Amino acid sequence: MFLRKTAAPAQLTSQQAERIRRIRRSGAYILLAIATVVFLLPFLWMVTTSLKSDEANLAFPPQWLPDSFHWENYERGWFGSLPFNTFLLNTVLITALSMLGNLVSCVLPAYAFARMRARAAGLMFAALLATMMIPREITLVPKFILFSKLGWVDTYLPLVVPEFFGVALYIFLLRQFFTTIPQELIDAARIDGASELRILWRIMLPLSKPAIAAICLFSFVGNWNQYLESVIYIRTTEKFTLPLGLAMFTDQYATQYNQMMAVALVSMLPIVILFFVAQKTFIRGVTLTGIAGR
Amino acid sequence: MSTVLARREARRFHLFVSPWLIGFVLFTAGPIVAAVVISFMQWNLLRSPVWVGFANYERMFSDPEFWESLENTFQYGLGSVALGVTFTFLLALLLNQPLRFQGLFRTVMYMPSVVSGLATALLWLNILHPDYGLINKVLAAVGVQGPGWLASQEWAIPALVLMSVWGAGNTIVIYLAGLQGIPKTLYEAAEIDGAGWWRRFWSVTVPMMSPVIFFNVVTGFIAALQGYVLILVMTEGGPGNATMVLGLYIYRHAFVYFDMGYAAALSWAMFALIIAVTLIQFGLARRWVHYEFAR
């Protein structure tokens, strides 16, 4: 921002100002290049490790680059003794259901908090915000007890069902977004006799696409990588998710870093692709929700 | 508005809010009440619970491992928030410049935070290895003997802090959103007044961003105090108890020792800690956070 609008105090000629601007811009590129290397190096390490032979993997001191490329590590890791296809399917199922649950259960309360008046509304909103502050640990134990009494342990129900009852952070995010939509639009629709659901569906949602996209992405990433609750509730290997499968992998093949990294890379691929595609919408979504103004 | 309409609107409000409200009662408020009750009991889930009064809390106060974990939690929280908030802010300033490949740079910086926590853990175990880890190899190349990182009591927490900064993509995204929200006219006005780059940074960017910085400090601290999954996978609290943070200590008592009463009591200690830290931050905020619109 302030690079483009470099100061040009009166005593500087435009030529001098241009030179300063150029120096600053190349400085920014150099810093970004260094940061990129730092942020990407670990990924390069992952990729090279995933391509090493077993011998190179165990070699001491370890080699930084593989002497030959062992693509078969991907096959061996994925189709080895652990059923990663099953883990992938389980993860897709849980993630899809949770995303659906989040969308359905966050849109309605967000609309209500943004556009409807009721006596207890303020109090409820304060409670909503407070739940964002409560450590997970506090509810972890009673929730575990609740779900084990219900006989839900070793099923996906503890992972999926709560997702259908709203996530405070997403409701808050959407609510901020809904409040930016002009009231005149809603009033006009109401005068035309549109129901609240119709207003939500035809006016609020189309105008909130970036926010919806952001929530989809948050929800996808969160559920795809969800580890803690899966570890607590899922016991049977066939029901494991990708993060759980990876964890088991390290127990069984503590020294097979090459296969481990191969599987880790494959299992994060969908998220990276999704982010590449949704990057612009994602950042815009956060901008417009008004987090900045808080 | 007539009372009939108001009542109808209120009824709709309750209907629309009900998914969250039911979930709040079932999965948040209910468990919170239960957690209070359980913290006064001794219970291993197998036998029926026994009422023990304040025994769990008394045990907590005389438990040296609890105090140790509290200290570790603070060190990790302070370190990761202080380093994270400043480093990601500078990075976001850079990423906000109208440069080429902007989208690519942003994606790269965000990537680490979408990597599964577990892959991150495995990766950093390699990077931080005392002998053949990436960091110590680079240090050795310039003639510096690197520390033992996770293998050393002294360097284990700093190593985790370093790792947390690497994965702070969400913070960067929120900073970027904030930077995009600063009205351009403020910079133009400052420029007309003859303010240089540095002056504009301190007089426009920092004050305008202070609510966002504050947001990241508060949520960053909450996340740091609660976070332990990576630590669980990477060090299991070791070496010794050097990385035993409060979250991990609670997890261990609840799901390894099945000592539910003590775990619940420890949870309340964490809640108290978070509330205290958050209130202190809100108190300090009055001195440095600038709000454009007084509420």
Coordinates of C-alpha atoms in Angstrom, one line a residue:
Chain A
M1 CA 0.0 0.0 0.0
F2 CA 2.6 2.5 1.1
L3 CA 5.0 1.1 -1.5
R4 CA 2.8 2.3 -4.3
K5 CA 2.3 5.7 -2.7
T6 CA 6.0 6.3 -1.9
A7 CA 6.5 9.7 -0.3
A8 CA 7.6 12.3 -2.7
P9 CA 8.4 15.3 -0.5
A10 CA 8.8 18.5 -2.4
Q11 CA 12.6 18.5 -2.5
L12 CA 12.8 15.2 -4.3
T13 CA 12.7 15.1 -8.1
S14 CA 10.4 12.6 -9.7
Q15 CA 13.4 10.7 -10.9
Q16 CA 14.8 10.3 -7.4
A17 CA 11.3 9.3 -6.2
E18 CA 11.1 6.6 -8.9
R19 CA 14.5 5.3 -7.9
I20 CA 13.5 5.0 -4.3
R21 CA 10.3 3.2 -5.3
R22 CA 12.3 0.7 -7.4
I23 CA 14.7 0.0 -4.6
R24 CA 11.9 -0.6 -2.1
R25 CA 10.0 -2.9 -4.6
S26 CA 13.1 -5.1 -5.1
G27 CA 13.6 -5.1 -1.4
A28 CA 10.1 -6.5 -1.0
Y29 CA 10.7 -9.1 -3.6
I30 CA 13.9 -10.3 -1.9
L31 CA 12.2 -10.5 1.5
L32 CA 9.3 -12.4 0.0
A33 CA 11.7 -14.8 -1.8
I34 CA 13.5 -15.5 1.4
A35 CA 10.2 -16.1 3.2
T36 CA 8.9 -18.3 0.4
V37 CA 12.1 -20.5 0.7
V38 CA 11.7 -20.8 4.4
F39 CA 8.0 -21.7 4.1
L40 CA 8.5 -24.1 1.2
L41 CA 11.7 -25.8 2.4
P42 CA 9.9 -28.2 4.7
F43 CA 7.6 -29.2 1.8
L44 CA 10.7 -29.9 -0.4
W45 CA 12.1 -32.0 2.4
M46 CA 8.8 -33.9 2.5
V47 CA 8.9 -34.5 -1.3
T48 CA 12.6 -35.6 -1.4
T49 CA 12.1 -37.8 1.7
S50 CA 9.1 -39.5 0.1
L51 CA 11.3 -40.4 -3.0
K52 CA 14.2 -41.9 -1.1
S53 CA 15.1 -45.6 -1.2
D54 CA 14.8 -47.5 2.1
E55 CA 18.6 -47.7 2.3
A56 CA 19.0 -43.9 1.7
N57 CA 16.3 -43.4 4.3
L58 CA 18.2 -45.3 6.9
A59 CA 21.6 -43.9 5.9
F60 CA 23.6 -42.0 8.4
P61 CA 24.2 -39.2 8.0
P62 CA 21.0 -38.9 6.0
Q63 CA 21.1 -37.7 2.5
W64 CA 19.5 -34.4 1.6
L65 CA 18.6 -35.5 -1.9
P66 CA 17.7 -39.0 -3.1
D67 CA 20.2 -40.6 -5.4
S68 CA 17.4 -42.2 -7.4
F69 CA 13.7 -41.5 -7.4
H70 CA 11.6 -44.1 -5.7
W71 CA 8.1 -43.3 -6.8
E72 CA 7.0 -46.7 -5.6
N73 CA 7.0 -45.4 -2.0
Y74 CA 3.7 -43.8 -2.8
E75 CA 2.2 -47.1 -3.9
R76 CA 3.8 -49.0 -1.0
G77 CA 2.7 -46.5 1.6
W78 CA -0.9 -46.1 0.3
F79 CA -1.5 -49.7 -0.6
G80 CA 0.6 -51.3 2.1
S81 CA -0.6 -53.0 5.2
L82 CA -2.9 -50.1 6.1
P83 CA -6.1 -49.6 4.2
F84 CA -5.6 -46.0 3.2
N85 CA -8.4 -46.1 0.5
T86 CA -10.8 -46.9 3.3
F87 CA -9.3 -44.1 5.5
L88 CA -9.8 -41.7 2.6
L89 CA -13.4 -42.7 2.1
N90 CA -14.1 -42.4 5.8
T91 CA -12.5 -38.9 5.8
V92 CA -14.5 -37.8 2.8
L93 CA -17.7 -39.1 4.4
I94 CA -17.1 -37.3 7.7
T95 CA -15.9 -34.1 6.1
A96 CA -18.9 -33.9 3.7
L97 CA -21.4 -34.6 6.4
S98 CA -19.8 -32.1 8.8
M99 CA -19.6 -29.4 6.1
L100 CA -23.3 -29.9 5.2
G101 CA -24.1 -29.8 8.9
N102 CA -22.1 -26.6 9.5
L103 CA -23.8 -24.8 6.5
V104 CA -27.3 -25.8 7.5
S105 CA -26.9 -25.0 11.1
C106 CA -25.0 -21.8 10.9
V107 CA -26.9 -19.9 8.2
L108 CA -30.2 -19.8 10.1
P109 CA -28.9 -18.5 13.5
A110 CA -26.6 -16.1 11.7
Y111 CA -29.6 -14.6 9.9
A112 CA -31.6 -14.4 13.1
F113 CA -28.8 -12.7 15.0
A114 CA -28.2 -10.3 12.2
R115 CA -31.7 -9.3 11.2
M116 CA -34.3 -10.2 13.8
R117 CA -35.3 -8.6 17.0
A118 CA -36.2 -10.6 20.2
R119 CA -35.9 -9.9 23.9
A120 CA -33.3 -12.5 24.6
A121 CA -31.3 -11.9 21.4
G122 CA -28.5 -9.9 23.1
L123 CA -28.1 -12.4 25.9
M124 CA -27.9 -15.3 23.5
F125 CA -25.4 -13.5 21.3
A126 CA -23.2 -12.9 24.4
A127 CA -23.5 -16.6 25.2
L128 CA -22.5 -17.5 21.6
L129 CA -19.4 -15.3 21.8
A130 CA -18.5 -16.8 25.2
T131 CA -18.5 -20.3 23.9
M132 CA -15.6 -19.3 21.6
M133 CA -13.6 -18.6 24.8
I134 CA -14.3 -21.8 26.6
P135 CA -11.4 -24.3 26.3
R136 CA -12.3 -27.6 24.6
E137 CA -11.0 -29.5 27.6
I138 CA -13.8 -28.3 29.8
T139 CA -16.4 -30.0 27.6
L140 CA -14.2 -32.8 26.4
V141 CA -14.7 -35.1 29.4
P142 CA -18.5 -34.6 29.9
K143 CA -19.0 -34.9 26.1
F144 CA -17.0 -38.2 26.2
I145 CA -19.2 -39.4 29.0
L146 CA -22.4 -38.3 27.2
F147 CA -21.4 -40.0 24.0
S148 CA -20.3 -43.2 25.7
K149 CA -23.6 -43.4 27.6
L150 CA -25.4 -43.0 24.3
G151 CA -23.3 -45.8 22.9
W152 CA -21.8 -43.6 20.3
V153 CA -18.2 -44.5 21.0
D154 CA -16.5 -46.1 17.9
T155 CA -19.1 -44.6 15.6
Y156 CA -18.9 -41.3 13.6
L157 CA -21.9 -39.8 15.4
P158 CA -19.7 -37.9 18.0
L159 CA -17.8 -36.4 15.1
V160 CA -20.7 -35.5 12.9
V161 CA -23.9 -34.9 14.9
P162 CA -22.5 -31.8 16.9
E163 CA -21.7 -30.3 13.5
F164 CA -25.4 -30.0 12.8
F165 CA -25.9 -27.8 15.8
G166 CA -23.9 -24.7 14.8
V167 CA -20.4 -23.6 15.3
A168 CA -20.1 -20.3 17.2
L169 CA -17.2 -19.0 15.1
Y170 CA -19.0 -19.5 11.8
I171 CA -22.3 -18.1 13.0
F172 CA -20.4 -15.0 14.2
L173 CA -18.6 -14.7 10.9
L174 CA -21.8 -15.0 8.8
R175 CA -23.7 -12.7 11.1
Q176 CA -21.1 -10.0 10.6
F177 CA -21.5 -10.5 6.9
F178 CA -25.3 -10.5 6.8
T179 CA -25.3 -7.2 8.7
T180 CA -23.6 -5.5 5.8
I181 CA -26.4 -6.2 3.4
P182 CA -28.7 -3.2 2.9
Q183 CA -31.9 -3.3 5.0
E184 CA -33.9 -1.7 2.0
L185 CA -33.4 -5.0 0.0
I186 CA -35.0 -7.0 2.8
D187 CA -37.8 -4.5 3.5
A188 CA -38.7 -4.5 -0.2
A189 CA -38.8 -8.3 -0.3
R190 CA -41.0 -8.3 2.8
I191 CA -43.4 -5.8 1.3
D192 CA -43.6 -8.1 -1.7
G193 CA -44.7 -10.8 0.8
A194 CA -41.6 -12.9 0.7
S195 CA -41.1 -15.3 3.6
E196 CA -38.0 -15.1 5.8
L197 CA -36.6 -18.3 4.4
R198 CA -37.1 -17.0 0.8
I199 CA -35.3 -13.7 1.8
L200 CA -32.5 -15.8 3.2
W201 CA -32.3 -18.0 0.1
R202 CA -32.8 -15.4 -2.6
I203 CA -31.1 -12.3 -1.1
M204 CA -28.8 -13.0 1.8
L205 CA -27.1 -16.2 0.5
P206 CA -26.3 -15.0 -3.0
L207 CA -24.9 -11.8 -1.6
S208 CA -22.8 -13.7 0.9
K209 CA -21.1 -16.1 -1.4
P210 CA -17.5 -15.2 -0.3
A211 CA -18.5 -15.7 3.3
I212 CA -20.1 -19.0 2.6
A213 CA -17.0 -20.0 0.6
A214 CA -14.8 -19.1 3.5
I215 CA -16.9 -21.2 5.9
C216 CA -16.8 -24.1 3.5
L217 CA -13.1 -23.9 3.4
F218 CA -12.7 -23.5 7.2
S219 CA -15.0 -26.4 7.7
F220 CA -13.3 -28.6 5.1
V221 CA -9.8 -28.0 6.4
G222 CA -10.9 -28.4 10.0
N223 CA -12.7 -31.7 9.5
W224 CA -10.3 -33.1 7.0
N225 CA -7.5 -32.7 9.6
Q226 CA -9.6 -33.4 12.7
Y227 CA -7.4 -35.6 14.9
L228 CA -8.1 -35.1 18.6
E229 CA -11.8 -36.2 18.7
S230 CA -11.2 -39.0 16.2
V231 CA -8.4 -40.4 18.5
I232 CA -10.8 -40.3 21.5
Y233 CA -13.9 -41.8 19.8
I234 CA -12.8 -44.1 17.0
R235 CA -11.4 -47.4 18.0
T236 CA -11.7 -49.8 15.0
T237 CA -9.0 -49.6 12.4
E238 CA -11.5 -49.9 9.5
K239 CA -13.2 -46.7 10.8
F240 CA -10.0 -44.7 11.0
T241 CA -9.6 -41.3 9.2
L242 CA -6.5 -40.2 7.3
P243 CA -4.9 -38.4 10.3
L244 CA -5.5 -41.5 12.4
G245 CA -4.1 -43.8 9.7
L246 CA -1.0 -41.6 9.5
A247 CA -0.6 -41.8 13.2
M248 CA -0.7 -45.6 13.1
F249 CA 1.8 -45.6 10.3
T250 CA 4.4 -43.9 12.5
D251 CA 3.9 -46.5 15.2
Q252 CA 4.3 -49.4 12.8
Y253 CA 7.0 -48.1 10.6
A254 CA 8.8 -45.6 12.7
T255 CA 11.8 -45.7 10.4
Q256 CA 9.9 -45.7 7.1
Y257 CA 9.9 -41.9 6.7
N258 CA 9.8 -42.2 2.9
Q259 CA 6.4 -44.0 2.8
M260 CA 5.1 -41.9 5.7
M261 CA 5.9 -38.6 3.8
A262 CA 4.4 -40.0 0.6
V263 CA 1.1 -40.7 2.3
A264 CA 1.1 -37.4 4.2
L265 CA 1.6 -35.5 0.9
V266 CA -1.2 -37.4 -0.8
S267 CA -3.6 -36.9 2.0
M268 CA -3.0 -33.1 2.1
L269 CA -3.3 -32.7 -1.6
P270 CA -7.1 -32.1 -1.7
I271 CA -6.8 -29.2 0.7
V272 CA -3.9 -27.5 -1.1
I273 CA -5.8 -27.8 -4.4
L274 CA -8.9 -26.4 -2.8
F275 CA -7.0 -23.5 -1.4
F276 CA -5.3 -22.7 -4.7
V277 CA -8.8 -22.6 -6.3
A278 CA -10.5 -20.7 -3.5
Q279 CA -7.7 -18.4 -2.5
K280 CA -9.2 -15.1 -3.8
T281 CA -12.7 -15.8 -2.6
F282 CA -11.4 -16.9 0.7
I283 CA -9.4 -13.7 1.5
R284 CA -12.2 -11.5 0.2
G285 CA -14.7 -13.4 2.4
V286 CA -12.8 -12.6 5.5
T287 CA -12.3 -9.0 4.5
L288 CA -16.0 -8.4 4.0
T289 CA -17.2 -10.0 7.2
G290 CA -15.9 -7.1 9.2
I291 CA -13.5 -9.0 11.5
A292 CA -11.2 -6.0 10.8
G293 CA -13.6 -3.6 12.4
R294 CA -13.9 -5.3 15.7
Chain B
M1 CA -44.2 -1.9 15.1
S2 CA -47.3 -3.5 16.5
T3 CA -46.8 -6.0 19.3
V4 CA -48.3 -8.8 17.2
L5 CA -45.6 -8.3 14.5
A6 CA -42.9 -8.0 17.2
R7 CA -44.1 -11.2 18.8
R8 CA -44.2 -13.0 15.4
E9 CA -40.6 -11.8 14.7
A10 CA -39.4 -12.9 18.1
R11 CA -41.0 -16.3 17.5
R12 CA -39.2 -16.6 14.2
F13 CA -36.0 -15.5 15.9
H14 CA -36.2 -18.4 18.3
L15 CA -37.1 -20.8 15.6
F16 CA -34.1 -19.8 13.5
V17 CA -31.7 -19.7 16.4
S18 CA -32.9 -23.1 17.7
P19 CA -30.2 -25.2 15.9
W20 CA -27.5 -23.4 17.7
L21 CA -29.5 -23.1 21.0
I22 CA -30.2 -26.8 21.2
G23 CA -26.6 -27.6 20.4
F24 CA -25.5 -25.0 23.0
V25 CA -27.6 -26.7 25.7
L26 CA -26.6 -30.2 24.8
F27 CA -23.0 -29.9 23.9
T28 CA -21.8 -26.8 25.7
A29 CA -23.9 -25.7 28.6
G30 CA -24.8 -29.3 29.7
P31 CA -21.2 -30.5 29.6
I32 CA -20.1 -27.4 31.5
V33 CA -22.5 -28.1 34.3
A34 CA -21.5 -31.7 34.3
A35 CA -17.8 -30.7 34.4
V36 CA -18.4 -28.7 37.6
V37 CA -20.0 -31.7 39.2
I38 CA -17.4 -34.2 38.0
S39 CA -14.6 -32.0 39.3
F40 CA -15.9 -32.8 42.8
M41 CA -15.8 -36.5 42.2
Q42 CA -13.4 -39.4 41.8
W43 CA -14.3 -41.3 38.7
N44 CA -12.6 -43.7 36.4
L45 CA -15.6 -44.3 34.1
L46 CA -15.8 -48.0 35.2
R47 CA -16.9 -47.7 38.8
S48 CA -19.6 -45.4 39.9
P49 CA -18.3 -41.9 40.9
V50 CA -17.5 -41.0 44.5
W51 CA -18.1 -37.5 45.9
V52 CA -14.8 -36.2 47.2
G53 CA -15.5 -32.5 47.7
F54 CA -12.6 -30.3 47.1
A55 CA -10.0 -33.1 47.1
N56 CA -9.3 -32.7 43.3
Y57 CA -8.6 -29.0 43.7
E58 CA -6.5 -29.6 46.8
R59 CA -4.5 -32.2 44.9
M60 CA -4.0 -29.7 42.1
F61 CA -2.5 -27.0 44.3
S62 CA 0.0 -29.4 45.8
D63 CA 0.8 -31.1 42.4
P64 CA 4.2 -30.0 41.3
E65 CA 3.6 -31.3 37.7
F66 CA 0.5 -29.1 37.5
W67 CA 2.6 -26.0 38.4
E68 CA 5.3 -27.1 36.0
S69 CA 2.7 -27.5 33.2
L70 CA 1.3 -24.1 34.0
E71 CA 4.7 -22.6 33.6
N72 CA 5.3 -24.4 30.4
T73 CA 1.9 -23.2 29.1
F74 CA 2.8 -19.6 29.9
Q75 CA 6.2 -19.8 28.3
Y76 CA 4.8 -21.4 25.1
G77 CA 1.9 -18.9 25.0
L78 CA 3.9 -15.8 25.5
G79 CA 6.6 -16.9 23.1
S80 CA 4.3 -18.0 20.3
V81 CA 2.1 -14.9 20.6
A82 CA 4.9 -12.4 20.9
L83 CA 6.9 -13.9 18.0
G84 CA 3.8 -14.9 16.0
V85 CA 1.9 -11.6 16.1
T86 CA 4.9 -9.5 15.1
F87 CA 6.4 -11.8 12.5
T88 CA 3.0 -12.5 10.7
F89 CA 2.2 -8.8 10.8
L90 CA 5.4 -7.9 9.0
L91 CA 4.7 -10.8 6.6
A92 CA 1.2 -9.6 5.9
L93 CA 2.5 -6.0 5.2
L94 CA 4.7 -7.5 2.6
L95 CA 2.0 -9.7 1.1
N96 CA -0.3 -6.7 0.9
Q97 CA 2.1 -4.8 -1.5
P98 CA 0.9 -4.6 -5.1
L99 CA 3.5 -7.0 -6.3
R100 CA 3.5 -9.6 -9.0
F101 CA 2.8 -13.3 -8.0
Q102 CA 0.9 -11.9 -5.0
G103 CA -1.6 -14.7 -5.0
L104 CA 1.2 -17.3 -5.2
F105 CA 3.1 -15.8 -2.3
R106 CA -0.1 -15.7 -0.2
T107 CA -0.8 -19.3 -1.0
V108 CA 2.7 -20.4 0.0
M109 CA 2.5 -18.5 3.3
Y110 CA -0.9 -20.0 4.0
M111 CA 0.0 -23.6 3.0
P112 CA 1.7 -24.7 6.3
S113 CA -1.5 -24.1 8.2
V114 CA -3.6 -26.4 6.0
V115 CA -1.2 -29.2 6.4
S116 CA -2.6 -31.8 8.7
G117 CA -1.4 -31.4 12.3
L118 CA 0.1 -34.8 12.1
A119 CA 2.1 -34.3 8.9
T120 CA 3.3 -31.1 10.5
A121 CA 4.5 -32.9 13.5
L122 CA 6.4 -35.6 11.5
L123 CA 7.9 -32.9 9.4
W124 CA 9.2 -30.8 12.2
L125 CA 10.6 -33.9 14.1
N126 CA 12.9 -34.1 11.1
I127 CA 13.6 -30.4 10.8
L128 CA 14.4 -30.2 14.5
H129 CA 16.5 -33.3 14.9
P130 CA 19.6 -32.5 16.9
D131 CA 22.0 -34.3 14.5
Y132 CA 20.5 -34.5 11.0
G133 CA 17.7 -31.9 11.2
L134 CA 17.5 -29.2 8.6
I135 CA 18.0 -26.3 11.0
N136 CA 21.1 -27.7 12.6
K137 CA 22.5 -28.7 9.3
V138 CA 22.1 -25.1 8.0
L139 CA 23.6 -23.8 11.3
A140 CA 26.5 -26.2 11.0
A141 CA 27.1 -25.0 7.4
V142 CA 27.8 -21.5 8.8
G143 CA 29.9 -23.0 11.7
V144 CA 27.3 -22.8 14.5
Q145 CA 26.6 -25.8 16.7
G146 CA 22.8 -26.0 16.9
P147 CA 21.0 -26.9 20.2
G148 CA 19.3 -30.2 20.8
W149 CA 15.9 -28.6 20.2
L150 CA 13.2 -31.1 21.3
A151 CA 15.7 -33.3 22.9
S152 CA 16.9 -30.6 25.3
Q153 CA 14.9 -29.4 28.3
E154 CA 16.0 -25.8 27.6
W155 CA 15.3 -25.6 23.9
A156 CA 12.1 -27.8 23.6
I157 CA 9.7 -24.9 24.2
P158 CA 11.5 -22.4 21.9
A159 CA 11.5 -25.2 19.2
L160 CA 7.7 -25.5 19.5
V161 CA 7.3 -21.7 19.4
L162 CA 9.3 -21.6 16.2
M163 CA 7.0 -24.3 14.7
S164 CA 3.8 -22.4 15.8
V165 CA 4.9 -19.3 13.9
W166 CA 5.4 -21.4 10.7
G167 CA 1.8 -22.5 10.8
A168 CA 0.2 -19.1 11.5
G169 CA -1.4 -18.7 8.1
N170 CA -4.8 -17.9 9.6
T171 CA -3.3 -14.9 11.4
I172 CA -1.8 -13.7 8.2
V173 CA -5.1 -13.9 6.4
I174 CA -6.8 -11.9 9.2
Y175 CA -4.1 -9.3 9.0
L176 CA -4.5 -9.1 5.3
A177 CA -8.2 -8.6 5.6
G178 CA -7.5 -5.8 8.1
L179 CA -4.9 -4.1 5.9
Q180 CA -7.4 -4.1 3.0
G181 CA -9.9 -2.4 5.2
I182 CA -7.8 0.7 5.9
P183 CA -9.2 3.6 3.9
K184 CA -6.7 4.8 1.2
T185 CA -7.7 8.4 1.9
L186 CA -5.9 8.2 5.3
Y187 CA -2.6 7.5 3.5
E188 CA -3.3 10.2 0.9
A189 CA -4.0 12.8 3.7
A190 CA -0.8 11.8 5.6
E191 CA 1.2 12.1 2.4
I192 CA -0.1 15.6 1.7
D193 CA 1.0 16.5 5.2
G194 CA 4.5 15.3 4.2
A195 CA 4.6 12.1 6.3
G196 CA 7.2 9.7 5.2
W197 CA 7.0 5.9 5.0
W198 CA 8.0 5.3 8.6
R199 CA 5.7 8.0 9.9
R200 CA 2.7 6.7 7.9
F201 CA 3.4 3.2 9.3
W202 CA 3.3 4.4 12.9
S203 CA 0.6 7.0 12.5
V204 CA -1.8 5.3 10.1
T205 CA -1.1 1.6 9.7
V206 CA -0.4 0.6 13.4
P207 CA -3.3 2.6 15.0
M208 CA -5.8 1.5 12.3
M209 CA -4.6 -2.1 12.6
S210 CA -4.6 -2.1 16.4
P211 CA -8.0 -3.7 16.8
V212 CA -6.9 -6.5 14.4
I213 CA -3.6 -6.9 16.3
F214 CA -5.6 -7.1 19.5
F215 CA -7.9 -9.7 18.0
N216 CA -4.9 -11.8 17.0
V217 CA -3.3 -11.4 20.4
V218 CA -6.4 -12.5 22.3
T219 CA -7.3 -15.4 20.0
G220 CA -3.7 -16.4 19.6
F221 CA -3.2 -16.6 23.3
I222 CA -6.4 -18.7 23.7
A223 CA -5.3 -21.0 20.9
A224 CA -1.8 -21.3 22.4
L225 CA -3.1 -22.1 25.9
Q226 CA -5.5 -24.7 24.5
G227 CA -3.2 -26.2 21.9
Y228 CA -1.4 -29.5 22.6
V229 CA -2.2 -32.0 19.8
L230 CA 1.1 -31.3 18.0
I231 CA 3.0 -31.5 21.3
L232 CA 1.3 -34.8 22.2
V233 CA 2.4 -36.3 18.9
M234 CA 5.9 -34.9 18.9
T235 CA 7.2 -35.0 22.5
E236 CA 4.5 -36.5 24.6
G237 CA 5.4 -33.8 27.1
G238 CA 9.1 -34.6 27.3
P239 CA 12.0 -34.5 27.6
G240 CA 11.3 -34.8 31.3
N241 CA 8.3 -32.6 31.7
A242 CA 9.8 -29.8 29.6
T243 CA 6.9 -29.6 27.1
M244 CA 4.1 -30.8 29.4
V245 CA 1.5 -28.0 28.8
L246 CA -1.7 -27.8 30.6
G247 CA -3.9 -29.1 27.7
L248 CA -1.7 -32.1 27.4
Y249 CA -1.8 -32.7 31.1
I250 CA -5.6 -32.6 31.1
Y251 CA -5.7 -35.0 28.1
R252 CA -3.4 -37.4 29.9
H253 CA -5.4 -37.5 33.1
A254 CA -8.7 -37.9 31.2
F255 CA -7.9 -40.3 28.4
V256 CA -4.7 -42.1 29.5
Y257 CA -5.2 -42.5 33.3
F258 CA -9.1 -42.2 33.1
D259 CA -9.0 -39.9 36.1
M260 CA -12.0 -37.9 35.1
G261 CA -12.5 -35.9 38.3
Y262 CA -9.0 -34.6 38.4
A263 CA -9.1 -33.8 34.6
A264 CA -12.2 -31.8 35.1
A265 CA -10.7 -29.8 38.0
L266 CA -7.6 -29.1 35.8
S267 CA -10.0 -27.9 33.0
W268 CA -11.4 -25.3 35.4
A269 CA -7.9 -24.2 36.2
M270 CA -7.4 -23.7 32.4
F271 CA -10.7 -21.8 32.1
A272 CA -9.7 -19.5 35.0
L273 CA -6.3 -18.9 33.4
I274 CA -7.8 -18.0 30.0
I275 CA -10.4 -15.7 31.5
A276 CA -7.7 -14.0 33.6
V277 CA -5.3 -13.5 30.7
T278 CA -8.2 -12.3 28.4
L279 CA -9.3 -9.8 31.1
I280 CA -5.8 -8.5 31.5
Q281 CA -5.5 -8.1 27.8
F282 CA -8.8 -6.2 27.6
G283 CA -7.5 -4.0 30.5
L284 CA -4.2 -3.2 28.7
A285 CA -6.1 -2.7 25.4
R286 CA -7.4 0.6 26.6
R287 CA -3.9 2.0 26.4
W288 CA -3.0 1.0 22.9
V289 CA -6.0 -0.2 20.9
H290 CA -7.5 2.5 18.7
Y291 CA -11.1 2.3 17.7
E292 CA -12.3 4.4 14.8
F293 CA -15.9 4.3 15.9
A294 CA -16.5 4.5 19.7
R295 CA -19.2 1.9 20.6

